[in-house]
Structure formats: structure tokens, C-alpha cells
XYZ file of C-alpha atoms in Angstrom:
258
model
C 12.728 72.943 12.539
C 10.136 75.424 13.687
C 6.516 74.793 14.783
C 4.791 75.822 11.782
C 7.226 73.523 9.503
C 6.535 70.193 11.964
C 3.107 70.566 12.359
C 2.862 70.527 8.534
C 5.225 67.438 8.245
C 3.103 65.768 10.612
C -0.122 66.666 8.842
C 1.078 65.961 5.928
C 1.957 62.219 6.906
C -1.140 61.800 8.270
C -2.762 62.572 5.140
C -0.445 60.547 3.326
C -1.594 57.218 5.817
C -5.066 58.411 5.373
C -7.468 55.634 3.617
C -9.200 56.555 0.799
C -12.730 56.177 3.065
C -11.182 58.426 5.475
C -10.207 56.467 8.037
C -7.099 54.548 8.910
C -5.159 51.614 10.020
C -3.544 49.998 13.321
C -2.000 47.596 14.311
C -1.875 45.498 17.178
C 0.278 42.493 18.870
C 0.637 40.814 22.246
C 3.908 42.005 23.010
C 6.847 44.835 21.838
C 8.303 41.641 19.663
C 5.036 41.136 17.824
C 4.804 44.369 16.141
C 7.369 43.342 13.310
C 4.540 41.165 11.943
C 1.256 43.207 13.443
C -2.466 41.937 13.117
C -3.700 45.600 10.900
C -7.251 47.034 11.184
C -9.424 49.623 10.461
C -11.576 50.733 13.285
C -13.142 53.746 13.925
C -11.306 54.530 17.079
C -8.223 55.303 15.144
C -10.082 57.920 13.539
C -11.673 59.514 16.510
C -7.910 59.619 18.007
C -6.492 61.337 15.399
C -9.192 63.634 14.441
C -9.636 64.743 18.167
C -6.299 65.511 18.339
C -5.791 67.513 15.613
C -8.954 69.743 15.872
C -7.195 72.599 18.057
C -4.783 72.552 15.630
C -4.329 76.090 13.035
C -6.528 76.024 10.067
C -4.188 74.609 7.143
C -4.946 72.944 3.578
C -3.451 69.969 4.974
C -5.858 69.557 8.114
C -9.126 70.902 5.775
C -8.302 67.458 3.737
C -7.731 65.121 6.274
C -10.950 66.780 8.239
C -13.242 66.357 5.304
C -12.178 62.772 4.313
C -12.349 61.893 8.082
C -15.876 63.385 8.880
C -17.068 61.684 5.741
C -15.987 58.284 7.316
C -17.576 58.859 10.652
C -20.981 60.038 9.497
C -20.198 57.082 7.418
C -19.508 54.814 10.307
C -22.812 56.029 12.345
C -25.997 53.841 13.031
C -29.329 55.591 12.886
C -29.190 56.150 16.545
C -26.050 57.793 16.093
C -23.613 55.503 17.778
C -20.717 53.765 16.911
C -18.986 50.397 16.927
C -15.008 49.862 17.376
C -14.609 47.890 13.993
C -15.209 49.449 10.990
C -19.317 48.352 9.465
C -19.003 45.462 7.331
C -15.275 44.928 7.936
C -14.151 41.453 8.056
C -12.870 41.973 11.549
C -16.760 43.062 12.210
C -17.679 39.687 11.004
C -15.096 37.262 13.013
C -15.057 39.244 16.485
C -17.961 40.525 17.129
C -19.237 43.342 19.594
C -21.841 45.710 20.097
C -21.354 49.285 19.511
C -20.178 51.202 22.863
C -20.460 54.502 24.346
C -16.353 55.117 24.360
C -16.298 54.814 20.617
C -19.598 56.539 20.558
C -18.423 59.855 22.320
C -15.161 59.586 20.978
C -16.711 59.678 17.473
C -19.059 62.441 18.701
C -16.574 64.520 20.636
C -14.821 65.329 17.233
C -17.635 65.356 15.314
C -18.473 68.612 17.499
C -14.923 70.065 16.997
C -14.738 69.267 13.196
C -18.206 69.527 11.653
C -20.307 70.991 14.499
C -23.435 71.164 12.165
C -23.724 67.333 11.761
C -24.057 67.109 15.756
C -27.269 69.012 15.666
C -30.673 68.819 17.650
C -31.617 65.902 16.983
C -28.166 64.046 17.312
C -27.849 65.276 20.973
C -31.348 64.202 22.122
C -30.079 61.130 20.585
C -26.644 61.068 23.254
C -28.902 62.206 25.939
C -31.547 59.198 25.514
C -28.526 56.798 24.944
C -26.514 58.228 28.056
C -29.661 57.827 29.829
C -30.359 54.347 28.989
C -26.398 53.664 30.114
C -26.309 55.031 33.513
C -24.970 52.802 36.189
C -26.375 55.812 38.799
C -28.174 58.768 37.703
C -26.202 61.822 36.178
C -23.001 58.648 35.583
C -21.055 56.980 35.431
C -22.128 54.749 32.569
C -21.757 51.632 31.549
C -19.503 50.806 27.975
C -21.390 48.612 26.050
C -24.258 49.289 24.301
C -26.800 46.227 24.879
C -30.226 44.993 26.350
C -29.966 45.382 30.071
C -31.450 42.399 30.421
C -28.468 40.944 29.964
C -26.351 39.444 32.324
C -22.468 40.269 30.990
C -21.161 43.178 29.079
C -21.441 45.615 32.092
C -18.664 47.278 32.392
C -17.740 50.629 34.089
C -14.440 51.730 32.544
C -12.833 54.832 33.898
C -11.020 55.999 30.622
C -14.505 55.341 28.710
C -16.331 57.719 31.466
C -13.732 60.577 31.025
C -14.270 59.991 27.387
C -17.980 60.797 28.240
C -17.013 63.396 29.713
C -14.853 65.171 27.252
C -17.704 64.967 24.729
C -20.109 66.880 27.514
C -17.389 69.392 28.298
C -17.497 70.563 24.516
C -21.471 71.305 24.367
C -20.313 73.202 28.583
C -22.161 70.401 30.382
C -20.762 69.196 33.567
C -22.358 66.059 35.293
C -21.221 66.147 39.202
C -21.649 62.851 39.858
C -19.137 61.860 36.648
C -17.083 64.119 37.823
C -16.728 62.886 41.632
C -16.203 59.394 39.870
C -13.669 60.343 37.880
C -12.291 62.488 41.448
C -12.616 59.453 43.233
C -10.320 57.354 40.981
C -7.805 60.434 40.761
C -7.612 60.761 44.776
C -6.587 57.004 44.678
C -4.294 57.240 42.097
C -6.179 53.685 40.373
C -6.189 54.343 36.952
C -6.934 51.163 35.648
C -8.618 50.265 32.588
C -9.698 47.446 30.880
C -9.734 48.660 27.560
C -6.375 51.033 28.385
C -3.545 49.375 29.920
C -1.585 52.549 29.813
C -2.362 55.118 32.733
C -0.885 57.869 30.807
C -3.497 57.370 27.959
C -6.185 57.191 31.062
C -5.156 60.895 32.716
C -4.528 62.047 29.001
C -8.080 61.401 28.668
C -9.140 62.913 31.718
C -7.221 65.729 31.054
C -9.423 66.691 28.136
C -11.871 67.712 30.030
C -11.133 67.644 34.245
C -10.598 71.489 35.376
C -11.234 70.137 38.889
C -9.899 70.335 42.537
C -7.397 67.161 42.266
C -5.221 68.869 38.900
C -2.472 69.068 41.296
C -2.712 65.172 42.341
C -2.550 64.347 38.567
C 0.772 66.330 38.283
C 2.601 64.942 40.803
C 1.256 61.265 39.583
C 3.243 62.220 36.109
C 6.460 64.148 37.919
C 6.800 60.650 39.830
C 6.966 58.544 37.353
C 9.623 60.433 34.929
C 12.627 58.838 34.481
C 15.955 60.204 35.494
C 16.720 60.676 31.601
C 14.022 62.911 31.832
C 11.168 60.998 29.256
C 8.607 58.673 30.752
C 10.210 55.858 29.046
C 8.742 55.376 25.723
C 8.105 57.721 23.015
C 4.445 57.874 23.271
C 4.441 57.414 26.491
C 6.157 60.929 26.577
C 4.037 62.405 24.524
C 0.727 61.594 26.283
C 2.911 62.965 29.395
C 3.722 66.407 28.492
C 0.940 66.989 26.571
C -0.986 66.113 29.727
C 0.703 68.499 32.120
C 0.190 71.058 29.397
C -3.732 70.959 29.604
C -2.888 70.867 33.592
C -1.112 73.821 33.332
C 1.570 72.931 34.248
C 4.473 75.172 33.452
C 7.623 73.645 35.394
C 11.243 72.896 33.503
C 9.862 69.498 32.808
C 7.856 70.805 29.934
């Protein structure tokens, strides 16, 4: 099968998966055992996941349809200040576990807003991100802090290292680079700590920094992935994989490996 002819199967199932809103479904569960009988959802990180991901891809008929449908949803999905909650607005799981809206789905929601439908992300939606970013710092110029609330308040402050690269990604696009975010996100590279709350997976967390990091420690992140392949040559799981080699690739990274 060439490029051209898996790309298109793979478009076209996500199409086919597609809801009729524009966004789609997970499905989660405690352990590998669980997901024979998953809890589903619709949330509007699965949308920001897949629409990121495909927005480098060539133009096709199958990617204009799955963009349009999916950049419906999220302008769908925004508040008036322009950010963005993990559930779904007015889902039931809105109703029974409720959170505030956050900057990860926020940027992530952004991020391919700018890819996909650059017009929508306009003037008056970036002096939006800038007074929202602003209102979020945990230190001037980052990182920031997740969720979006009162800071008043005396819980919800987290500072998650996947949600700051995912910051960051959305800056890269519109060429802004914050030096302090980016020595936090250096800092956490040089010790190799790549932990998450929200991401128990390191490979999602440098996937995520690679999206935007062109920075002195690209090397450190390399060997972090070489080490941890298997002798079978994979990094274990499927996905895993995946978020692997497509990592190195943004790297650079050229060895046999790939």
C-alpha cells in the first residue's frame, strides 16, 4: 500500500467515526481489561487531537469534510471569551462531572483552529488568548496554570508540563516564542521528568513538546526515546510507537530506527 492510498484509508475512517456535530467519541477505562466495556464520551479534546494532527496533511476531499464539520464543532464548542472546556457544552458528562474550562483544551482548540480556519482566530480572538494567558501566569512570560478559575481560589492550581507545551505549540504557530516557557519546558527535558497529571504517557508529553521545541536539548529528547525501544524494535504498544517515531521525525531525527 502506498502513502497516498493509506492516508486516504485513514481519512476516510475518520470521516466515517466523525459525529454528525463534528466531533467525536472516546473511550476510557481504568485498566487494558476495561476497554471491552469502555465509559464513551464526546469531548472536545478528541477533536483538537485529531484535527491538529491532520492539518499538515495534503489537501484531499476527504480532509476538506472532516475539516469543515470539525471547525463547525469547535467554534461551536467556544465560550464568548473564546475558551474551551474538556466535555462537550451541555453534554450529560458536563452535567455529572463538572470542571471549568482550561487553557490545555483552550490552546489545543485554538492551535488547530489557526491551522484549519485561520480567519476565525482573528484580532480580536488573540487579544482574547493574550488577556487569558495573562490572567494564567504562574511567573510572567509562563508557565501557566491549567484551569481556568477565580484566583482567589485556593485548589485548581495546577502547572502541568504537557498543558504548557500545549501553550506553546499554539504560540509557535502565530512565531511567538516565550523564553521563560521555554526554559520550563528545558528544565523538565534536562531532567528527563516528564510527568503529567493529565498524561500518564511520557511519549504523548515529548510528542507534545515536539510540536513546537526547536531548542538546545533536541538531542536529550532523542536519546530519552532510543532508550526506551524495545529489542523488537517498537516502544511496546501500538500507539505508543506511533507517538515515538513521529516524535523523532519532528526531531529530525534520521537514524535506521525511523
Amino acid at each position: 500500500m502506498n502513502t497516498h492510498t493509506a492516508r486516504e484509508k485513514a481519512l476516510s475512517y475518520v470521516l466515517r467515526v466523525q459525529e454528525k456535530d463534528g466531533g467525536w467519541k472516546s473511550a476510557t477505562a481504568a485498566d487494558t481489561a476495561g476497554m471491552l466495556q469502555p465509559a464513551v464520551h464526546t469531548t472536545t479534546f478528541a477533536a483538537t487531537l485529531i484535527l491538529n494532527a491532520i492539518a499538515a496533511l495534503p489537501d484531499s476531499l476527504l480532509k476538506q469534510s472532516i475539516v469543515r464539520r470539525g471547525v463547525a464543532y469547535l467554534r461551536t464548542e467556544a465560550s464568548t471569551a473564546w475558551t474551551y472546556n474538556y466535555w462537550k457544552r451541555g453534554s450529560s458528562d458536563a452535567k455529572t462531572t463538572v470542571y471549568p474550562d482550561d487553557t490545555d483544551d483552550t490552546f489545543c482548540a485554538l492551535a488547530a483552529l489557526s491551522q484549519l480556519a485561520p480567519t476565525v482566530v482573528d484580532g480580536t480572538v488573540l487579544a482574547k488568548s493574550v488577556a487569558l494567558l495573562t490572567a494564567q501566569e504562574a511567573a510572567v512570560g509562563g508557565p501557566y496554570r491549567t484551569w481556568i478559575i477565580d484566583p482567589k481560589q485556593k485548589r485548581w492550581h495546577n502547572i502541568d508540563i504537557g498543558v504548557n507545551s500545549n501553550i506553546a505549540y499554539f504560540l509557535s504557530l502565530h512565531g511567538i516564542e516565550l523564553p521563560r516557557l521555554t526554559a520550563y519546558v528545558e528544565h523538565e527535558i534536562e531532567r528527563e521528568v516528564y510527568a503529567s497529571e493529565f498524561y500518564h504517557n511520557p511519549y504523548l508529553v515529548i510528542y507534545f513538546i515536539s510540536r513546537f521545541y526547536t531548542g538546545k536539548n533536541k538531542e536529550t529528547l532523542i536519546s530519552f526515546l532510543l532508550k526506551k525501544r524495545t529489542k523488537g524494535g517498537t516502544w511496546g504498544t501500538v500507539l505508543d510507537t506511533a507517538l515515538a517515531l513521529t516524535t523523532l521525525i519532528r526531531l529530525g531525527y534520521t537514524g535506521s530506527v525511523i
